[in-house]
Coordinates of N, CA and C in Angstrom, one line a residue:
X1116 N 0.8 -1.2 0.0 CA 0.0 0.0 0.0 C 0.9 1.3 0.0
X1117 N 2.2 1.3 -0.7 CA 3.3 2.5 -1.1 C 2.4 3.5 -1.4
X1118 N 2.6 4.4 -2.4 CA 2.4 5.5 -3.2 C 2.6 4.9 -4.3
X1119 N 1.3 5.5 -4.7 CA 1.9 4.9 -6.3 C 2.8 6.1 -6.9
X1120 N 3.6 5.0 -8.3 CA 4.6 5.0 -9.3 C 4.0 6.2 -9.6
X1121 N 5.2 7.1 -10.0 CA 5.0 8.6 -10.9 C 5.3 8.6 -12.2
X1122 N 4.5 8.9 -13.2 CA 5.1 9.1 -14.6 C 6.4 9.3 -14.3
X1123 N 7.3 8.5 -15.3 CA 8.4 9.1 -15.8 C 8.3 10.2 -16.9
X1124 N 9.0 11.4 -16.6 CA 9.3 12.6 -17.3 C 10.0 12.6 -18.2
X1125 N 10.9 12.0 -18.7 CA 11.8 11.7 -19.6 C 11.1 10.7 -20.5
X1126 N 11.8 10.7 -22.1 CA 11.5 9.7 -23.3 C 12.4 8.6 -23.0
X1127 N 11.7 7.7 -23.5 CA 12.4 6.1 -23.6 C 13.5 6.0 -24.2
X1128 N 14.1 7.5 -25.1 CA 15.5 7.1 -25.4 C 16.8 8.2 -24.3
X1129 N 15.8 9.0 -23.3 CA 16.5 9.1 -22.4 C 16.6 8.9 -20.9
X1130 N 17.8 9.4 -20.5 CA 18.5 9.2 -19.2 C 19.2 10.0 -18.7
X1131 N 19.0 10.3 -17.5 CA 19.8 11.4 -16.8 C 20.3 10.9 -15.0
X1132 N 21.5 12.1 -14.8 CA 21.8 11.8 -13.4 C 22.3 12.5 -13.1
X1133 N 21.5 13.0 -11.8 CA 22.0 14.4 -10.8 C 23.6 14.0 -10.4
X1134 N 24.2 15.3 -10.1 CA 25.1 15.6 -8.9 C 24.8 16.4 -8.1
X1135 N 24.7 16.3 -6.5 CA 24.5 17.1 -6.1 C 25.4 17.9 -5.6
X1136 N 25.4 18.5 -4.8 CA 26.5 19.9 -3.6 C 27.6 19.3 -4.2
X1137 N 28.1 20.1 -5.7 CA 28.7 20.2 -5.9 C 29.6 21.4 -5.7
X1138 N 30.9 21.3 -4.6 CA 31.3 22.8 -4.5 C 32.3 23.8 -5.3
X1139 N 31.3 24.6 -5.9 CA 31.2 25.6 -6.7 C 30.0 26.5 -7.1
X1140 N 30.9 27.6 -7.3 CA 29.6 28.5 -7.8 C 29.0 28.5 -9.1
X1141 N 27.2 28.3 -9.1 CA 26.5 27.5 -10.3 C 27.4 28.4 -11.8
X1142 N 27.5 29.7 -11.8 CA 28.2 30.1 -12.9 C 29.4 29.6 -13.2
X1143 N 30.2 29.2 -12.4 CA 31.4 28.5 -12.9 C 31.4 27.3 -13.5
X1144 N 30.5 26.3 -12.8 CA 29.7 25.0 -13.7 C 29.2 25.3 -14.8
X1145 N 28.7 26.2 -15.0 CA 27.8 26.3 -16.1 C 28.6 26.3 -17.2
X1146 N 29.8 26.9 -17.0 CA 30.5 27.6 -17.8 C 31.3 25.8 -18.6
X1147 N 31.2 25.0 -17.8 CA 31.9 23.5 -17.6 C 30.7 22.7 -18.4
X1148 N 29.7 23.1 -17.8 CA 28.4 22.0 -18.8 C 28.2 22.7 -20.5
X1149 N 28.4 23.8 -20.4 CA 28.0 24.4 -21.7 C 29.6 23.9 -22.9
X1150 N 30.5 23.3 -22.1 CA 31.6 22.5 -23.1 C 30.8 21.6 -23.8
X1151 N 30.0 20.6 -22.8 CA 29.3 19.0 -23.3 C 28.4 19.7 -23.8
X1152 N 27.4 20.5 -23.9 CA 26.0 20.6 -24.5 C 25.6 20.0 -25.8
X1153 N 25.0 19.1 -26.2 CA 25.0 18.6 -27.9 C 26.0 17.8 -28.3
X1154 N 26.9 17.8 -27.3 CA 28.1 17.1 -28.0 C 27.6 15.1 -27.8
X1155 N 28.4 14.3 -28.9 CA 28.6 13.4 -28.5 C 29.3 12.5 -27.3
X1156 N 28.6 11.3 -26.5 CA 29.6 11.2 -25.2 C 31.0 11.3 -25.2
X1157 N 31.7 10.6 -26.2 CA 32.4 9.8 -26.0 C 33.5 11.3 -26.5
X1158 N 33.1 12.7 -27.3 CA 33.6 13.4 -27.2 C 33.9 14.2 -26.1
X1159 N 32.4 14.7 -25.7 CA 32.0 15.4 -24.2 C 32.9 14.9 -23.2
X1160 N 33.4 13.4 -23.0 CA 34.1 12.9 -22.2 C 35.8 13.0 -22.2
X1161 N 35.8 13.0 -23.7 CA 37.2 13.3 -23.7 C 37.7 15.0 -23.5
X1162 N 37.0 15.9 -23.9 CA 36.6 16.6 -23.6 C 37.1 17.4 -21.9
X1163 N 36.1 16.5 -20.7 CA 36.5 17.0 -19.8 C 37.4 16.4 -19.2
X1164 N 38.1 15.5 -19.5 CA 39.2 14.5 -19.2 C 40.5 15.6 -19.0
X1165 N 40.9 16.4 -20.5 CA 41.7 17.3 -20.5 C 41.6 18.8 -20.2
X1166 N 40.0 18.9 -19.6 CA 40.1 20.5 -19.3 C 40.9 20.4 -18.5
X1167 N 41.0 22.0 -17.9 CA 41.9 22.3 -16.9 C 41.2 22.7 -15.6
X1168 N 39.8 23.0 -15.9 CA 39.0 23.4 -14.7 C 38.8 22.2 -13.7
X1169 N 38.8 22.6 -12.2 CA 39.3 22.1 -11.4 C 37.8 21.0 -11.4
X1170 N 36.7 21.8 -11.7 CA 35.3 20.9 -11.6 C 34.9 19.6 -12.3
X1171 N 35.9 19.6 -13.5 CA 35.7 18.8 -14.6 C 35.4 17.7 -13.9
X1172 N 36.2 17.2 -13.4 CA 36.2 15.9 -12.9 C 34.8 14.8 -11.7
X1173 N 33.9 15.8 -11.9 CA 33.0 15.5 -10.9 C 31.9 15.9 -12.3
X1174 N 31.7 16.5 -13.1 CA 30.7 16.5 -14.8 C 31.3 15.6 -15.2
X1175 N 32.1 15.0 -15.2 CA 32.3 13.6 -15.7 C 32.0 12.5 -15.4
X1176 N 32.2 12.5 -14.0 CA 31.6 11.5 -13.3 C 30.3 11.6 -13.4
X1177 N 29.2 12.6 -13.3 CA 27.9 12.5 -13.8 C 27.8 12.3 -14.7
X1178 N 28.7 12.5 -15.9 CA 28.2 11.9 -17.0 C 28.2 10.7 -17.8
X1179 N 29.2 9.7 -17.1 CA 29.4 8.9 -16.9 C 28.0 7.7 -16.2
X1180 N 27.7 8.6 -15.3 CA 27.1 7.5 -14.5 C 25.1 8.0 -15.1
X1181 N 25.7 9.1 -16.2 CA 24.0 8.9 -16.7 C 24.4 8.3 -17.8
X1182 N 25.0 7.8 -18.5 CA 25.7 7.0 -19.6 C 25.4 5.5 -19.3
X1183 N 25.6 4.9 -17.9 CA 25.7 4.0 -17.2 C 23.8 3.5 -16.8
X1184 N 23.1 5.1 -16.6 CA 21.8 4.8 -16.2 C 21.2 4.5 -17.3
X1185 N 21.6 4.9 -18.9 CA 20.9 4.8 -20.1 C 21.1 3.4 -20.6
X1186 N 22.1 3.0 -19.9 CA 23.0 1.2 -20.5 C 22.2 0.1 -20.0
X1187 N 21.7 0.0 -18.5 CA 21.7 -1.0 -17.6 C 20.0 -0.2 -17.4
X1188 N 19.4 0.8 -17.1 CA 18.0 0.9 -16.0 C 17.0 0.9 -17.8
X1189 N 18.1 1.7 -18.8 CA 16.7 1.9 -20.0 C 17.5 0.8 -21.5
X1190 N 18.6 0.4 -21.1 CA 19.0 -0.4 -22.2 C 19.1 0.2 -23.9
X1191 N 19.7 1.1 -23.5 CA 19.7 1.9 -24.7 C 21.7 1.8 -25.0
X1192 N 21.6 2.1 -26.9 CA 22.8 1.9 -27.0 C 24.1 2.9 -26.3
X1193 N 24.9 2.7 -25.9 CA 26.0 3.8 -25.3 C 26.3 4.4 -26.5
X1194 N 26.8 3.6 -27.7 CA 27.7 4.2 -28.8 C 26.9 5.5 -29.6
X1195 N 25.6 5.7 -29.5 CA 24.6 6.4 -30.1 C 24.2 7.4 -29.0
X1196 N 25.0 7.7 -27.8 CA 24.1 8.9 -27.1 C 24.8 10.1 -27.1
X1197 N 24.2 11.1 -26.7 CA 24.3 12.5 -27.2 C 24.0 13.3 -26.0
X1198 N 24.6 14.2 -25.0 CA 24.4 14.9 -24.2 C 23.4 15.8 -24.4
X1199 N 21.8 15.2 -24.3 CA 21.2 16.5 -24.7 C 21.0 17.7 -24.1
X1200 N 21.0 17.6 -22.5 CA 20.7 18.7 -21.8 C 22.1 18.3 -20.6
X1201 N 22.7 19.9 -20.2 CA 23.2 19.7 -18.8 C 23.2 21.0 -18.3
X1202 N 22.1 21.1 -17.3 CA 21.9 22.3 -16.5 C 22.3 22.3 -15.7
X1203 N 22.5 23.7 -14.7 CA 23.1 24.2 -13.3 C 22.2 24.3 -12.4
X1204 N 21.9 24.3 -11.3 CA 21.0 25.2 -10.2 C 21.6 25.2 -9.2
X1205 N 20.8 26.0 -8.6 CA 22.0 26.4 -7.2 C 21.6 25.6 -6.1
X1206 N 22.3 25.2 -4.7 CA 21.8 24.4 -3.7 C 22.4 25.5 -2.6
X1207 N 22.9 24.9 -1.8 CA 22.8 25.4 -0.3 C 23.7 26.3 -0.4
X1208 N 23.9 27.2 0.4 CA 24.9 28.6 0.8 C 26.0 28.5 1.6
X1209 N 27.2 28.3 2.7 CA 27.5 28.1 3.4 C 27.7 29.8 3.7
X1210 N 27.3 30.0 5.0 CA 27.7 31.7 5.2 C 28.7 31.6 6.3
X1211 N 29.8 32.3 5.5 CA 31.0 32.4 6.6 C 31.0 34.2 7.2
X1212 N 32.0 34.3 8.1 CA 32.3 35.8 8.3 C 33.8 36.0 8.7
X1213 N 34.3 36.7 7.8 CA 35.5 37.3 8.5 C 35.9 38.6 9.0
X1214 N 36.6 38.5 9.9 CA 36.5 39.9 10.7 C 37.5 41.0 10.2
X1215 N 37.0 42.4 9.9 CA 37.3 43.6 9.5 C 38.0 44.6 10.4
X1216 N 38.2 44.9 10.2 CA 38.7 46.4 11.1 C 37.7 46.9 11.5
X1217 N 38.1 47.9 12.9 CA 37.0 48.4 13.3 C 35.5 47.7 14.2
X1218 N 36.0 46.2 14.3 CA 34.7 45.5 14.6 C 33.9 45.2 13.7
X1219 N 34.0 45.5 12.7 CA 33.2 44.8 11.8 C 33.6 43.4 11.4
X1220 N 32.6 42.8 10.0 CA 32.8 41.5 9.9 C 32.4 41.9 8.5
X1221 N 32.7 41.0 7.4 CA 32.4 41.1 6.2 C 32.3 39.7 6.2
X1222 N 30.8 38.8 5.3 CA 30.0 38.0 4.9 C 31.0 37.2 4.0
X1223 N 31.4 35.9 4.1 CA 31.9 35.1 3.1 C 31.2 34.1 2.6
X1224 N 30.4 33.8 1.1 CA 29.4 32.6 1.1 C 30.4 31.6 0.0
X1225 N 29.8 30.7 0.6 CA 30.4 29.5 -0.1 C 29.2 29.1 -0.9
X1226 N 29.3 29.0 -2.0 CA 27.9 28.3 -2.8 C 28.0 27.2 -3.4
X1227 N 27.2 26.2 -3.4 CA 27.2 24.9 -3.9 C 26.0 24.8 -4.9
X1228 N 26.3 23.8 -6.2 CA 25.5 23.9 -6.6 C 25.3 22.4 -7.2
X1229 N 24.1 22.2 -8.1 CA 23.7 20.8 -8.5 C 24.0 20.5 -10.3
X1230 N 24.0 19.9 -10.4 CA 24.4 19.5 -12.2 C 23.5 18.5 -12.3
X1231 N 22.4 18.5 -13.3 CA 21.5 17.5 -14.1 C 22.3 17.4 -15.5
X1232 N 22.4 16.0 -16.2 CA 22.8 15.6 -16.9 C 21.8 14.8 -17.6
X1233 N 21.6 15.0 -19.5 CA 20.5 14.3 -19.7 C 21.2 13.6 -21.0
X1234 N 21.4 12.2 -20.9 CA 21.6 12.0 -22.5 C 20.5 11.1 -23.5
X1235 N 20.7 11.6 -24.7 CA 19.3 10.9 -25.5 C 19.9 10.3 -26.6
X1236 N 19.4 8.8 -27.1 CA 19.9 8.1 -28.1 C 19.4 8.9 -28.8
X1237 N 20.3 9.0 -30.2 CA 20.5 9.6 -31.4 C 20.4 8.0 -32.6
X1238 N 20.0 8.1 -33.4 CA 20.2 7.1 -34.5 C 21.0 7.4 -35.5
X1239 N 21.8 6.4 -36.2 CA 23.0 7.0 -36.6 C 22.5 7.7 -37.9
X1240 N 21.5 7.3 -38.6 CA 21.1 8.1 -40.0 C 20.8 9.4 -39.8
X1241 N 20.5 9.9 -38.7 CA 20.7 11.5 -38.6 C 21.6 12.2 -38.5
X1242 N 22.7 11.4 -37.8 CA 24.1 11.6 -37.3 C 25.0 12.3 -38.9
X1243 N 24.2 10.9 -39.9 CA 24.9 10.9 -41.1 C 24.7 11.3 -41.8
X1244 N 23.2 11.8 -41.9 CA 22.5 13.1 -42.4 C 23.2 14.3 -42.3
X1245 N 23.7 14.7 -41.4 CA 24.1 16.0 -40.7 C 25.9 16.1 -41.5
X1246 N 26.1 15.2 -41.6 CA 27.4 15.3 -41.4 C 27.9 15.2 -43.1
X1247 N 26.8 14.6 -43.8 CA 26.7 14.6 -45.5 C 26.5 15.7 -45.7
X1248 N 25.6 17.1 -44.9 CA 25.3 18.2 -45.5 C 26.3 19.1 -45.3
X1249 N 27.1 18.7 -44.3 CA 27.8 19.8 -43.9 C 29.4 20.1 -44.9
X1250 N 30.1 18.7 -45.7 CA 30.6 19.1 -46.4 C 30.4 19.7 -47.9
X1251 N 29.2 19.2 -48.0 CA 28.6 20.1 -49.5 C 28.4 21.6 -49.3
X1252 N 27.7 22.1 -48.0 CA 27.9 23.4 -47.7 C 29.5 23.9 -47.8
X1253 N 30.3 23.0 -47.3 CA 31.7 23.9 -47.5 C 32.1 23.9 -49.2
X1254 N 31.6 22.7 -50.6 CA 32.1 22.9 -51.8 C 31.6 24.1 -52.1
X1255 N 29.7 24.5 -51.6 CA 29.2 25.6 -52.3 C 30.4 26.8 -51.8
X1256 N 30.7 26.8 -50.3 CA 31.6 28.0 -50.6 C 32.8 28.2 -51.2
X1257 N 33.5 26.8 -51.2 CA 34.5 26.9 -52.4 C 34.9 27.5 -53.5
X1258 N 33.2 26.8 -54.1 CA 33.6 27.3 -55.0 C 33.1 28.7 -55.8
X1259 N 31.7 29.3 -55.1 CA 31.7 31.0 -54.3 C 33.6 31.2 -55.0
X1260 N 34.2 31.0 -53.9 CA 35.5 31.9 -53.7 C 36.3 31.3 -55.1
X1261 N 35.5 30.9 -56.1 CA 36.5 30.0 -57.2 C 35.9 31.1 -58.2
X1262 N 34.9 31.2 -58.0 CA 33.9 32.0 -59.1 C 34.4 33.8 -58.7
X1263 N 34.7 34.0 -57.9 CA 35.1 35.2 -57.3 C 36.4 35.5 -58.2

């Protein structure tokens, strides 16, 4: 006599997985998820492997383990997914104070924030669609600059 089951929100070719209190401020992540955005995994991952930001390594691990939730909980192919969505939001605050001259104190916050990670199978004929149009756009410019 649980509660009943809640629609799932997500499509059957996706999968997603939080991080939470993750420590940093949500603009600095953002700035880390907007690398993956659209990208393919297996890029997106190489990707944050070699940034230099110190966060990388914790959007990988989420992305990893929503890679892992699309493999095993929805049985979807790995080789075909595509980071569709990876948002920021903010979580808890830590408020510190350090002390000023004079008696005073000046407010130091620590902000922590959360990373959703969503990936969605792609099929490769779109993949191949995309990627057949995009070199005939570069002949038309060619040859534009041939006729010039």
């Amino acid at each position: 006599m649980g509660k009943p089951s809640h629609q799932r929100r997500l499509a059957d070719t996706e999968a997603q997985a939080v991080a939470k209190s993750l420590r940093i401020s949500p603009q600095k992540l953002n700035l880390v998820a907007g690398l993956i955005r659209g990208k393919k995994v297996e890029q997106a991952l190489a990707e944050l492997e070699f940034s230099e930001k110190r966060i990388a390594g914790d959007v990988r691990k989420c992305v990893m383990s929503a890679v892992a939730n699309a493999e095993n909980n929805h049985s979807l192919d790995v080789n075909d997914l595509v980071v569709a969505e990876a948002y920021v939001g903010k979580n808890m605050v830590l408020k510190r104070f350090h002390a000023r001259g004079r008696g005073r104190g000046a407010a130091i916050l620590k902000p922590f924030s959360q990373l959703t990670v969503v990936v969605r199978q792609v099929e490769e004929e779109k993949t191949e669609k995309k990627a057949a149009k995009k070199p005939a756009a570069g002949k038309a410019q060619a040859k534009s600059k041939e006729a010039k």
